[in-house]
Amino acid sequence: MRYGRFDDENREYVIERPDTPLPWVNYLGCEAYFGLISNTAGGYSFYRDARLRRISRFRYNNAPLDASGRMIYLRHEGERETSDPLFWSPAWQPVRRPLDEYECRHGLGYTVIRSRQGAITSSIRYFVPLGESLEIWDLTLTNIGGRPAHLSVFSAIEFCLWDAWDDLTNYQRNLSTGEVEVEDGVIYHKTEYRERRNHFAYFACSRPLAGFDTQREVFLGPYRGWDSPAAVESGRVSNSIAHGWQPIGAQHVRVDLQPGEDTRIIFLLGYHENPAGEKFDPPGSQTLNKRHLRPVLDHYRQPEKVETAFLALGAYWDGLLSRFQVNTPDEHANRILNLWNGYQMMATFNLSRAASSFESGIGRGIGFRDSSQDLLGFVHLVPERARERLLDLAATQLPNGGAYHQYQPLTKRGNHDIGSGFNDDPLWLILAAAAYLKETGDVRLLDERVPYDGTPGTETALYEHLQRALRFTLDRLGPHGLPLIGRADWNDCLNLNCFSDTPGESFQTTANRDGNVAESVFLAGLFLLASQEMIGIARFHHRLPDVEAFLLAVREMENAVWKAGWDGQWFRRAFDSFGRPVGSQECDEGQIFIEPQGMCVMAGLGIVDGRARAALDSVAARLATSHGILLLQPAYSRYYLHLGEISSYPPGYKENAGIFCHTNPWIMIAETKIGRGDLAFDYYRRINPSLREEISDLHRCEPYVYAQMIAGRDAPSHGEAKNSWLTGSAAWAHVAMTQWILGIRPEYEGLRIDPCIPSSWDGFSARRTFRGRTFQIVVRNPDGVCQGVAEMKVDGVDVPGVVVPADLPEGDHSVEVRLGR
Ligand code: GLC
Ligand code: GLC
């Protein structure tokens, strides 16, 4: 069953009823000010850091779900039809009174919620103007009935006292710190401004207010919820000024509408920082300095300025997405690739894993491996920002080449609580750097001076950071010559040194055993892939002597994998801290894992001798389901002390045999490495969210974005998704589809076009911007093959090989490719 539909032309997903299985969310903001917004206007906003600069409150784990957010109430003040309620929410929540019509459109950086209740239609458009740290709620009300309507509009937001963690925990202090100011109808939230903060939030409106409230319990009334505030029920706010307790911003506006008349009200919720030394106005007082903010408020209270900002936002997204557009025989691939996948990748770029319906914004900062992998997908969209991200990541690297697992976006410093010791982390940086270099050709990146652990004076060239990252693995080899796993590798839950038997202990940070035995075959595969990238980087950077050293390391690691990492029909996963294999026929449970099959074949292992094919056949036979490919089989049926968190999950969920979507594209890529385009694309379709729209009752998450996990075969809810939006699945699915299935792959010397498509396709076309040139690519497949370029023409001229040279004149170029035997 569906809850909406794709509107491809308008680049929106249209949700047709408010009671979706879960809140279906969108993101507002793409630079510094961000908000999550659901299809009923739930969610919250923050400035740069979802934990440290939270602007509005949201209660995760609440019942009903998603009932706090951007609240608007409409109330009849005059006579009304008997069928009309006294008050309702035009976005359905929080009042949840049935609406006569409802529609939510999630678009690129904006959401529009339209509804009708009796004769009153409402449309609210939410967005964040580019370059601003504020969000706009642009409300239009229309009276489509035959008699005048007299309405009250109430808007409300619950302020968060900045640090979202503290806000949830430290009530003995927080219930006494809240402070606001109200001036000219603008509500300012200034908790802690008197002391060390120089920032405040504000809630403004384009209309004169009939009144306001800033103390939550005054607006709601004692023991009442947001679904029936006393002020809305009675039609009267109290002009309360919050002192301590729970500061809110609630505004009351009166509206009279003649039949057929409409009106527009603009609400502005924003964040503002004052220059140090200019906090107060007049100086020496305790009154907020609003001089710098006033012009911004004056600007956005004007509807035509709001319109201009909205158009600019559309143009920004046009510019980004036009860098890569495809037209294949598959509408679901087209829809996701041309729009939603790119859009989702920008969310993962901006937010890493910080804030979603499943990530509370107080847990994780920017993950080292997560952001490095995200970069593989989005680098062509925002190369300049990718560069900055690369340098930020590298600056959190440790002198030994290792990396903090996460860093805090506001401070850009490594997160000490989680520390380091995830032995895969540094290698992903090499993959990310290579992706950036191939996309841009910007070799100067490698000479950028970057510190270690954010410590001034320790700077070396980025190239050396990458060398140290490789070295980090080689300095940590185990008994079989394979990389030691440390706390964990990509699979955070494979904790082979952890041995945790204390409830509540974090698997990620608990003290580990010495860790000199447990090894990872996956990490060996990743090391090989990273070494190959490093060889490419060294050549590009004219460091030819280094190439020899890297090649030697590659040969030794390959030998180690074949000696100890091959299980007969597939690659093993690891060796535990007793030196016993994990992911082997010898095991009772967890005999085969997806990760090493993908990674080792991506690194080229076994392609020539057929072992890659055997491994992938094992994946098809043992791990593939119609909902995607399982992480492992058989699932762990109980907790194993020596395996850690992976066996903490009930079978079928998360790393314990869930469909961890992030890993599926590795298998797609691996399939293209052995030329099986049909199967590669079949796997692509299984997790493509658009294809799962039909089964929204089962899938439950948004049908326009990838989810981290779909419940596996062993779970009672096989096929149900969780953790949508912020997942490496987005970048990897994009890489698998565009670079390996469509085969349009940036390389140092140019743009490789080497597709591996379904044999049933008669071809496809694509438009790709690459190093300042735009390529119109047409691929024909008259013989019905999967792979093999028989002919390539650039601007009508035959070109040998499959790489379009990077040094063509700037401008547009045509590329024609014929596949064939
Ligand atoms: C989560 C983490 C990611 C990890 C994966 C597998 O998605 O964000 O870093 O690799 O889980 O455990
Ligand atoms: C848990 C999750 C895993 C995630 C990790 C990091 O272990 O299962 O997916 O990567 O937490 O916070």
CSV table of C-alpha atoms in Angstrom, one decimal, residues 267-680:
chain,number,residue,atom,x,y,z
A,267,PHE,CA,6.7,33.4,10.6
A,268,LEU,CA,10.5,33.5,11.1
A,269,LEU,CA,12.3,31.2,13.5
A,270,GLY,CA,16.0,31.9,13.7
A,271,TYR,CA,19.3,32.0,15.4
A,272,HIS,CA,21.6,35.0,15.8
A,273,GLU,CA,25.1,35.6,17.1
A,274,ASN,CA,26.3,39.0,18.2
A,275,PRO,CA,29.9,40.1,17.9
A,276,ALA,CA,31.9,39.8,21.1
A,277,GLY,CA,31.7,43.1,23.0
A,278,GLU,CA,28.4,44.0,21.4
A,279,LYS,CA,26.1,41.7,23.3
A,280,PHE,CA,23.9,44.4,24.9
A,281,ASP,CA,22.2,47.5,23.7
A,282,PRO,CA,22.6,49.9,25.3
A,283,PRO,CA,26.0,48.7,26.4
A,284,GLY,CA,26.0,48.0,30.1
A,285,SER,CA,22.4,47.0,30.1
A,286,GLN,CA,21.0,43.4,30.1
A,287,THR,CA,19.0,44.0,26.9
A,288,LEU,CA,19.8,42.0,23.8
A,289,ASN,CA,21.5,43.9,21.1
A,290,LYS,CA,19.2,43.5,18.1
A,291,ARG,CA,20.8,46.0,15.8
A,292,HIS,CA,22.4,43.5,13.5
A,293,LEU,CA,19.3,41.3,13.4
A,294,ARG,CA,16.6,43.9,12.7
A,295,PRO,CA,17.4,44.3,9.0
A,296,VAL,CA,17.1,40.6,8.5
A,297,LEU,CA,13.7,40.5,10.1
A,298,ASP,CA,12.5,43.5,8.1
A,299,HIS,CA,13.7,41.8,4.9
A,300,TYR,CA,12.0,38.5,5.4
A,301,ARG,CA,8.7,39.9,6.6
A,302,GLN,CA,8.1,41.0,3.0
A,303,PRO,CA,6.5,38.3,0.9
A,304,GLU,CA,8.3,39.3,-2.3
A,305,LYS,CA,11.7,38.8,-0.5
A,306,VAL,CA,10.5,35.4,0.7
A,307,GLU,CA,9.6,34.6,-2.9
A,308,THR,CA,13.0,35.6,-4.2
A,309,ALA,CA,14.8,33.5,-1.5
A,310,PHE,CA,12.6,30.5,-2.4
A,311,LEU,CA,13.5,30.8,-6.1
A,312,ALA,CA,17.2,31.1,-5.2
A,313,LEU,CA,17.0,27.9,-3.3
A,314,GLY,CA,15.5,26.1,-6.3
A,315,ALA,CA,18.2,27.5,-8.5
A,316,TYR,CA,20.8,26.2,-6.1
A,317,TRP,CA,19.5,22.7,-6.3
A,318,ASP,CA,19.1,22.9,-10.0
A,319,GLY,CA,22.8,23.7,-10.3
A,320,LEU,CA,23.8,20.9,-8.0
A,321,LEU,CA,21.7,18.1,-9.5
A,322,SER,CA,22.3,19.1,-13.1
A,323,ARG,CA,25.9,17.9,-12.7
A,324,PHE,CA,24.6,14.4,-13.2
A,325,GLN,CA,21.4,13.3,-14.9
A,326,VAL,CA,20.6,10.0,-16.5
A,327,ASN,CA,18.0,8.4,-18.6
A,328,THR,CA,17.8,4.6,-18.4
A,329,PRO,CA,15.0,2.2,-19.3
A,330,ASP,CA,14.3,1.9,-15.6
A,331,GLU,CA,12.0,4.7,-14.2
A,332,HIS,CA,12.9,3.9,-10.6
A,333,ALA,CA,16.6,4.2,-11.2
A,334,ASN,CA,16.1,7.5,-13.1
A,335,ARG,CA,13.9,9.0,-10.3
A,336,ILE,CA,16.2,8.0,-7.5
A,337,LEU,CA,19.5,8.9,-9.3
A,338,ASN,CA,18.4,12.2,-10.8
A,339,LEU,CA,16.9,13.5,-7.6
A,340,TRP,CA,16.6,11.8,-4.4
A,341,ASN,CA,19.9,10.0,-4.2
A,342,GLY,CA,21.8,13.2,-4.8
A,343,TYR,CA,19.6,15.0,-2.3
A,344,GLN,CA,20.0,12.3,0.3
A,345,MET,CA,23.8,12.4,-0.1
A,346,MET,CA,23.8,16.1,0.6
A,347,ALA,CA,22.0,15.4,3.9
A,348,THR,CA,24.6,12.8,4.8
A,349,PHE,CA,27.3,15.3,3.8
A,350,ASN,CA,25.8,18.0,6.0
A,351,LEU,CA,24.8,15.9,8.9
A,352,SER,CA,26.8,12.8,8.8
A,353,ARG,CA,24.8,10.6,11.3
A,354,ALA,CA,23.9,13.4,13.6
A,355,ALA,CA,20.1,14.2,13.4
A,356,SER,CA,17.3,12.1,12.0
A,357,SER,CA,14.2,10.3,13.2
A,358,PHE,CA,16.6,7.7,14.5
A,359,GLU,CA,19.7,9.8,15.4
A,360,SER,CA,18.9,12.1,18.3
A,361,GLY,CA,21.4,14.7,17.5
A,362,ILE,CA,23.2,14.2,20.8
A,363,GLY,CA,24.9,11.0,20.1
A,364,ARG,CA,27.4,11.0,17.3
A,365,GLY,CA,29.4,13.8,15.8
A,366,ILE,CA,31.0,13.5,12.4
A,367,GLY,CA,32.1,9.9,11.9
A,368,PHE,CA,35.5,9.5,10.3
A,369,ARG,CA,34.6,6.5,8.2
A,370,ASP,CA,31.1,7.5,7.6
A,371,SER,CA,32.0,10.9,6.2
A,372,SER,CA,34.9,9.5,4.2
A,373,GLN,CA,32.5,7.1,2.5
A,374,ASP,CA,29.8,9.7,2.1
A,375,LEU,CA,32.3,11.8,0.2
A,376,LEU,CA,32.7,9.1,-2.5
A,377,GLY,CA,29.1,9.8,-3.5
A,378,PHE,CA,28.7,13.5,-3.2
A,379,VAL,CA,32.1,14.7,-4.3
A,380,HIS,CA,30.9,15.6,-7.8
A,381,LEU,CA,28.1,17.7,-6.3
A,382,VAL,CA,30.2,20.0,-4.1
A,383,PRO,CA,33.9,19.4,-4.8
A,384,GLU,CA,35.0,22.5,-2.9
A,385,ARG,CA,33.1,21.5,0.2
A,386,ALA,CA,34.4,17.9,-0.2
A,387,ARG,CA,37.9,19.3,-0.1
A,388,GLU,CA,37.3,21.1,3.1
A,389,ARG,CA,35.8,18.0,4.6
A,390,LEU,CA,38.8,16.0,3.6
A,391,LEU,CA,41.1,18.4,5.3
A,392,ASP,CA,39.0,18.5,8.5
A,393,LEU,CA,38.9,14.8,8.7
A,394,ALA,CA,42.7,14.5,8.1
A,395,ALA,CA,43.3,17.1,10.9
A,396,THR,CA,41.7,14.7,13.4
A,397,GLN,CA,44.1,12.0,12.4
A,398,LEU,CA,46.6,10.9,15.1
A,399,PRO,CA,50.4,11.0,14.5
A,400,ASN,CA,50.5,7.2,14.2
A,401,GLY,CA,48.1,7.4,11.3
A,402,GLY,CA,45.1,6.3,13.3
A,403,ALA,CA,42.0,8.4,13.6
A,404,TYR,CA,39.4,9.5,16.1
A,405,HIS,CA,36.3,7.6,15.3
A,406,GLN,CA,34.3,10.9,15.4
A,407,TYR,CA,34.7,14.6,15.7
A,408,GLN,CA,32.4,17.4,16.9
A,409,PRO,CA,31.3,19.6,14.0
A,410,LEU,CA,31.3,22.8,16.1
A,411,THR,CA,34.9,22.4,17.4
A,412,LYS,CA,36.3,20.1,14.7
A,413,ARG,CA,38.2,18.3,17.4
A,414,GLY,CA,38.4,14.5,17.8
A,415,ASN,CA,35.8,13.1,20.2
A,416,HIS,CA,37.7,11.8,23.3
A,417,ASP,CA,34.8,9.9,24.7
A,418,ILE,CA,34.8,7.4,21.9
A,419,GLY,CA,38.5,7.8,21.1
A,420,SER,CA,40.1,5.7,18.4
A,421,GLY,CA,41.0,2.1,17.8
A,422,PHE,CA,38.6,1.2,15.0
A,423,ASN,CA,41.3,0.0,12.7
A,424,ASP,CA,39.5,0.5,9.4
A,425,ASP,CA,39.0,4.2,10.0
A,426,PRO,CA,42.1,5.7,8.4
A,427,LEU,CA,41.9,3.7,5.3
A,428,TRP,CA,38.6,5.2,4.2
A,429,LEU,CA,40.4,8.6,4.0
A,430,ILE,CA,42.5,7.3,1.2
A,431,LEU,CA,39.5,6.2,-0.8
A,432,ALA,CA,37.9,9.6,-0.2
A,433,ALA,CA,41.0,11.5,-1.2
A,434,ALA,CA,41.3,9.5,-4.4
A,435,ALA,CA,37.7,10.1,-5.3
A,436,TYR,CA,38.3,13.9,-4.8
A,437,LEU,CA,41.5,13.8,-6.9
A,438,LYS,CA,40.0,11.9,-9.7
A,439,GLU,CA,36.9,14.1,-9.8
A,440,THR,CA,38.8,17.4,-9.8
A,441,GLY,CA,42.4,16.7,-10.8
A,442,ASP,CA,43.4,19.1,-8.0
A,443,VAL,CA,46.8,17.6,-7.2
A,444,ARG,CA,47.6,20.6,-4.9
A,445,LEU,CA,45.4,19.0,-2.3
A,446,LEU,CA,48.2,16.5,-1.6
A,447,ASP,CA,50.6,19.3,-0.6
A,448,GLU,CA,48.1,21.0,1.8
A,449,ARG,CA,49.7,21.2,5.3
A,450,VAL,CA,47.4,19.5,7.8
A,451,PRO,CA,48.0,19.0,11.6
A,452,TYR,CA,47.5,15.8,13.5
A,453,ASP,CA,45.0,15.7,16.4
A,454,GLY,CA,44.2,19.3,15.7
A,455,THR,CA,47.5,20.3,17.2
A,456,PRO,CA,49.2,23.4,15.7
A,457,GLY,CA,52.9,22.7,14.9
A,458,THR,CA,52.4,19.1,13.8
A,459,GLU,CA,51.5,19.8,10.2
A,460,THR,CA,52.6,17.6,7.3
A,461,ALA,CA,51.5,17.4,3.7
A,462,LEU,CA,48.2,15.6,3.3
A,463,TYR,CA,50.0,13.0,1.2
A,464,GLU,CA,51.9,12.0,4.3
A,465,HIS,CA,48.7,11.7,6.2
A,466,LEU,CA,47.6,9.2,3.6
A,467,GLN,CA,50.9,7.3,3.8
A,468,ARG,CA,50.6,7.1,7.6
A,469,ALA,CA,47.0,5.8,7.2
A,470,LEU,CA,48.3,2.8,5.2
A,471,ARG,CA,51.3,2.4,7.5
A,472,PHE,CA,48.8,2.2,10.4
A,473,THR,CA,47.5,-1.1,9.0
A,474,LEU,CA,50.9,-2.5,8.3
A,475,ASP,CA,52.1,-1.7,11.8
A,476,ARG,CA,49.2,-3.8,13.1
A,477,LEU,CA,49.3,-7.2,11.5
A,478,GLY,CA,48.2,-10.4,13.4
A,479,PRO,CA,49.4,-14.0,13.5
A,480,HIS,CA,48.1,-14.7,9.9
A,481,GLY,CA,49.6,-11.5,8.5
A,482,LEU,CA,46.1,-10.1,8.3
A,483,PRO,CA,45.2,-6.7,9.8
A,484,LEU,CA,44.4,-6.6,13.5
A,485,ILE,CA,40.8,-5.6,13.9
A,486,GLY,CA,41.1,-3.4,17.0
A,487,ARG,CA,37.8,-2.4,18.5
A,488,ALA,CA,36.0,-3.2,15.3
A,489,ASP,CA,36.3,-2.5,11.6
A,490,TRP,CA,33.5,-1.3,9.3
A,491,ASN,CA,31.2,-3.5,11.3
A,492,ASP,CA,31.1,-1.6,14.5
A,493,CYS,CA,29.5,-4.6,16.2
A,494,LEU,CA,32.1,-7.2,15.4
A,495,ASN,CA,33.9,-6.7,18.8
A,496,LEU,CA,36.4,-9.5,18.9
A,497,ASN,CA,38.5,-8.0,21.7
A,498,CYS,CA,35.7,-6.6,23.9
A,499,PHE,CA,34.4,-9.5,26.1
A,500,SER,CA,31.8,-7.3,27.7
A,501,ASP,CA,29.7,-9.0,30.3
A,502,THR,CA,28.5,-5.9,32.2
A,503,PRO,CA,25.0,-4.6,31.3
A,504,GLY,CA,24.9,-1.2,29.8
A,505,GLU,CA,28.6,-1.0,29.0
A,506,SER,CA,29.2,0.6,25.6
A,507,PHE,CA,30.6,-1.9,23.1
A,508,GLN,CA,32.3,1.0,21.4
A,509,THR,CA,34.3,2.3,24.3
A,510,THR,CA,34.7,-0.5,26.8
A,511,ALA,CA,38.2,-1.6,27.7
A,512,ASN,CA,39.5,-4.1,25.2
A,513,ARG,CA,41.8,-7.1,25.6
A,514,ASP,CA,45.3,-6.5,24.2
A,515,GLY,CA,44.0,-7.2,20.7
A,516,ASN,CA,47.1,-8.8,19.2
A,517,VAL,CA,45.3,-11.9,17.8
A,518,ALA,CA,41.9,-11.0,16.3
A,519,GLU,CA,42.3,-10.1,12.6
A,520,SER,CA,39.9,-9.0,9.9
A,521,VAL,CA,39.8,-10.3,6.4
A,522,PHE,CA,37.5,-7.5,5.4
A,523,LEU,CA,40.1,-5.1,6.6
A,524,ALA,CA,42.6,-6.9,4.4
A,525,GLY,CA,40.3,-6.3,1.4
A,526,LEU,CA,39.9,-2.7,2.3
A,527,PHE,CA,43.7,-2.3,2.7
A,528,LEU,CA,44.2,-3.7,-0.8
A,529,LEU,CA,41.6,-1.4,-2.2
A,530,ALA,CA,43.1,1.6,-0.4
A,531,SER,CA,46.7,0.5,-1.5
A,532,GLN,CA,45.6,0.5,-5.1
A,533,GLU,CA,44.2,4.0,-4.7
A,534,MET,CA,47.4,5.0,-3.0
A,535,ILE,CA,49.4,3.7,-5.9
A,536,GLY,CA,47.2,5.8,-8.2
A,537,ILE,CA,47.7,8.8,-5.9
A,538,ALA,CA,51.5,8.3,-5.8
A,539,ARG,CA,51.7,8.1,-9.6
A,540,PHE,CA,49.5,11.2,-10.0
A,541,HIS,CA,51.8,13.0,-7.5
A,542,HIS,CA,55.0,11.7,-9.2
A,543,ARG,CA,56.1,9.7,-6.2
A,544,LEU,CA,57.3,6.7,-8.2
A,545,PRO,CA,59.6,5.2,-5.5
A,546,ASP,CA,56.6,5.0,-3.2
A,547,VAL,CA,54.7,2.9,-5.8
A,548,GLU,CA,57.2,0.0,-5.4
A,549,ALA,CA,56.8,-0.1,-1.7
A,550,PHE,CA,53.0,-0.1,-1.9
A,551,LEU,CA,53.1,-2.8,-4.5
A,552,LEU,CA,55.1,-5.0,-2.2
A,553,ALA,CA,52.7,-4.5,0.6
A,554,VAL,CA,49.8,-5.4,-1.7
A,555,ARG,CA,51.5,-8.7,-2.7
A,556,GLU,CA,52.1,-9.7,0.8
A,557,MET,CA,48.6,-8.9,1.9
A,558,GLU,CA,47.1,-10.8,-1.0
A,559,ASN,CA,49.1,-13.8,0.0
A,560,ALA,CA,47.9,-13.5,3.5
A,561,VAL,CA,44.3,-13.5,2.3
A,562,TRP,CA,44.7,-16.5,0.1
A,563,LYS,CA,46.5,-18.4,2.8
A,564,ALA,CA,44.2,-17.7,5.7
A,565,GLY,CA,41.2,-15.7,4.5
A,566,TRP,CA,39.7,-18.1,1.9
A,567,ASP,CA,37.2,-20.6,3.2
A,568,GLY,CA,36.7,-22.7,0.1
A,569,GLN,CA,33.5,-21.1,-1.3
A,570,TRP,CA,33.8,-17.6,0.1
A,571,PHE,CA,36.1,-15.2,2.0
A,572,ARG,CA,36.2,-15.6,5.7
A,573,ARG,CA,35.3,-12.6,7.8
A,574,ALA,CA,37.9,-12.6,10.6
A,575,PHE,CA,39.8,-14.5,13.2
A,576,ASP,CA,38.6,-14.2,16.8
A,577,SER,CA,40.9,-13.5,19.7
A,578,PHE,CA,41.6,-17.2,20.1
A,579,GLY,CA,42.7,-17.4,16.4
A,580,ARG,CA,39.5,-19.2,15.3
A,581,PRO,CA,37.8,-18.3,12.0
A,582,VAL,CA,34.7,-16.2,12.0
A,583,GLY,CA,32.5,-16.5,8.9
A,584,SER,CA,33.5,-20.0,8.0
A,585,GLN,CA,31.9,-23.3,7.3
A,586,GLU,CA,33.6,-24.3,10.5
A,587,CYS,CA,31.3,-22.0,12.5
A,588,ASP,CA,27.9,-23.1,13.9
A,589,GLU,CA,26.4,-19.7,13.2
A,590,GLY,CA,27.7,-16.7,11.2
A,591,GLN,CA,29.2,-18.9,8.6
A,592,ILE,CA,29.2,-16.4,5.8
A,593,PHE,CA,29.3,-12.6,5.9
A,594,ILE,CA,28.6,-10.1,3.2
A,595,GLU,CA,31.4,-7.6,3.8
A,596,PRO,CA,34.5,-9.5,2.8
A,597,GLN,CA,32.8,-10.9,-0.3
A,598,GLY,CA,32.1,-7.3,-1.5
A,599,MET,CA,35.4,-5.8,-0.3
A,600,CYS,CA,37.8,-8.5,-1.5
A,601,VAL,CA,36.2,-8.7,-4.9
A,602,MET,CA,36.1,-4.9,-5.2
A,603,ALA,CA,39.8,-5.1,-4.5
A,604,GLY,CA,40.2,-7.5,-7.4
A,605,LEU,CA,40.8,-10.7,-5.5
A,606,GLY,CA,39.9,-13.9,-7.3
A,607,ILE,CA,38.6,-12.3,-10.5
A,608,VAL,CA,40.9,-14.2,-12.8
A,609,ASP,CA,40.8,-17.6,-11.1
A,610,GLY,CA,37.1,-17.8,-10.5
A,611,ARG,CA,37.2,-17.5,-6.7
A,612,ALA,CA,35.4,-14.1,-6.9
A,613,ARG,CA,32.6,-15.8,-8.8
A,614,ALA,CA,32.4,-18.6,-6.3
A,615,ALA,CA,32.2,-16.1,-3.5
A,616,LEU,CA,29.4,-14.1,-5.2
A,617,ASP,CA,27.5,-17.3,-6.0
A,618,SER,CA,27.6,-18.1,-2.3
A,619,VAL,CA,26.2,-14.6,-1.6
A,620,ALA,CA,23.4,-15.2,-4.1
A,621,ALA,CA,22.6,-18.7,-2.6
A,622,ARG,CA,22.9,-17.9,1.1
A,623,LEU,CA,22.5,-14.2,1.7
A,624,ALA,CA,20.3,-12.7,-1.0
A,625,THR,CA,16.6,-12.1,-0.3
A,626,SER,CA,13.9,-10.3,-2.3
A,627,HIS,CA,14.4,-7.3,0.2
A,628,GLY,CA,18.1,-7.1,-0.2
A,629,ILE,CA,21.2,-9.0,0.8
A,630,LEU,CA,21.6,-10.1,4.4
A,631,LEU,CA,24.7,-9.2,6.4
A,632,LEU,CA,25.4,-12.8,7.6
A,633,GLN,CA,23.9,-16.2,7.9
A,634,PRO,CA,23.0,-18.1,9.9
A,635,ALA,CA,22.0,-15.4,12.4
A,636,TYR,CA,23.5,-15.5,15.9
A,637,SER,CA,20.8,-17.0,18.0
A,638,ARG,CA,22.4,-16.0,21.3
A,639,TYR,CA,25.0,-13.7,22.8
A,640,TYR,CA,28.6,-14.7,22.3
A,641,LEU,CA,31.0,-13.0,24.6
A,642,HIS,CA,33.9,-13.3,22.2
A,643,LEU,CA,31.9,-11.7,19.3
A,644,GLY,CA,30.4,-8.8,21.0
A,645,GLU,CA,27.6,-6.5,20.0
A,646,ILE,CA,26.8,-8.3,16.7
A,647,SER,CA,25.3,-11.1,18.7
A,648,SER,CA,23.5,-8.7,21.0
A,649,TYR,CA,20.8,-8.0,18.5
A,650,PRO,CA,17.9,-10.4,18.0
A,651,PRO,CA,18.3,-12.3,14.8
A,652,GLY,CA,17.5,-10.4,11.6
A,653,TYR,CA,18.1,-6.9,13.0
A,654,LYS,CA,21.0,-4.6,12.3
A,655,GLU,CA,24.4,-6.2,12.1
A,656,ASN,CA,23.0,-9.6,13.2
A,657,ALA,CA,21.7,-10.7,9.8
A,658,GLY,CA,19.8,-7.7,9.0
A,659,ILE,CA,19.9,-6.3,5.5
A,660,PHE,CA,22.5,-3.6,6.2
A,661,CYS,CA,21.9,-1.7,3.0
A,662,HIS,CA,25.3,0.0,3.1
A,663,THR,CA,26.9,-3.2,2.2
A,664,ASN,CA,24.6,-4.2,-0.7
A,665,PRO,CA,26.2,-1.9,-3.2
A,666,TRP,CA,29.6,-3.5,-2.6
A,667,ILE,CA,28.1,-6.7,-4.0
A,668,MET,CA,26.6,-4.8,-6.9
A,669,ILE,CA,30.1,-3.4,-7.7
A,670,ALA,CA,31.7,-6.8,-7.2
A,671,GLU,CA,29.1,-8.3,-9.7
A,672,THR,CA,30.1,-5.8,-12.3
A,673,LYS,CA,33.8,-6.7,-11.7
A,674,ILE,CA,32.9,-10.2,-13.0
A,675,GLY,CA,30.6,-8.8,-15.7
A,676,ARG,CA,27.2,-9.8,-14.3
A,677,GLY,CA,25.3,-6.7,-15.0
A,678,ASP,CA,21.9,-8.5,-14.8
A,679,LEU,CA,22.5,-9.5,-11.2
A,680,ALA,CA,24.2,-6.3,-10.2
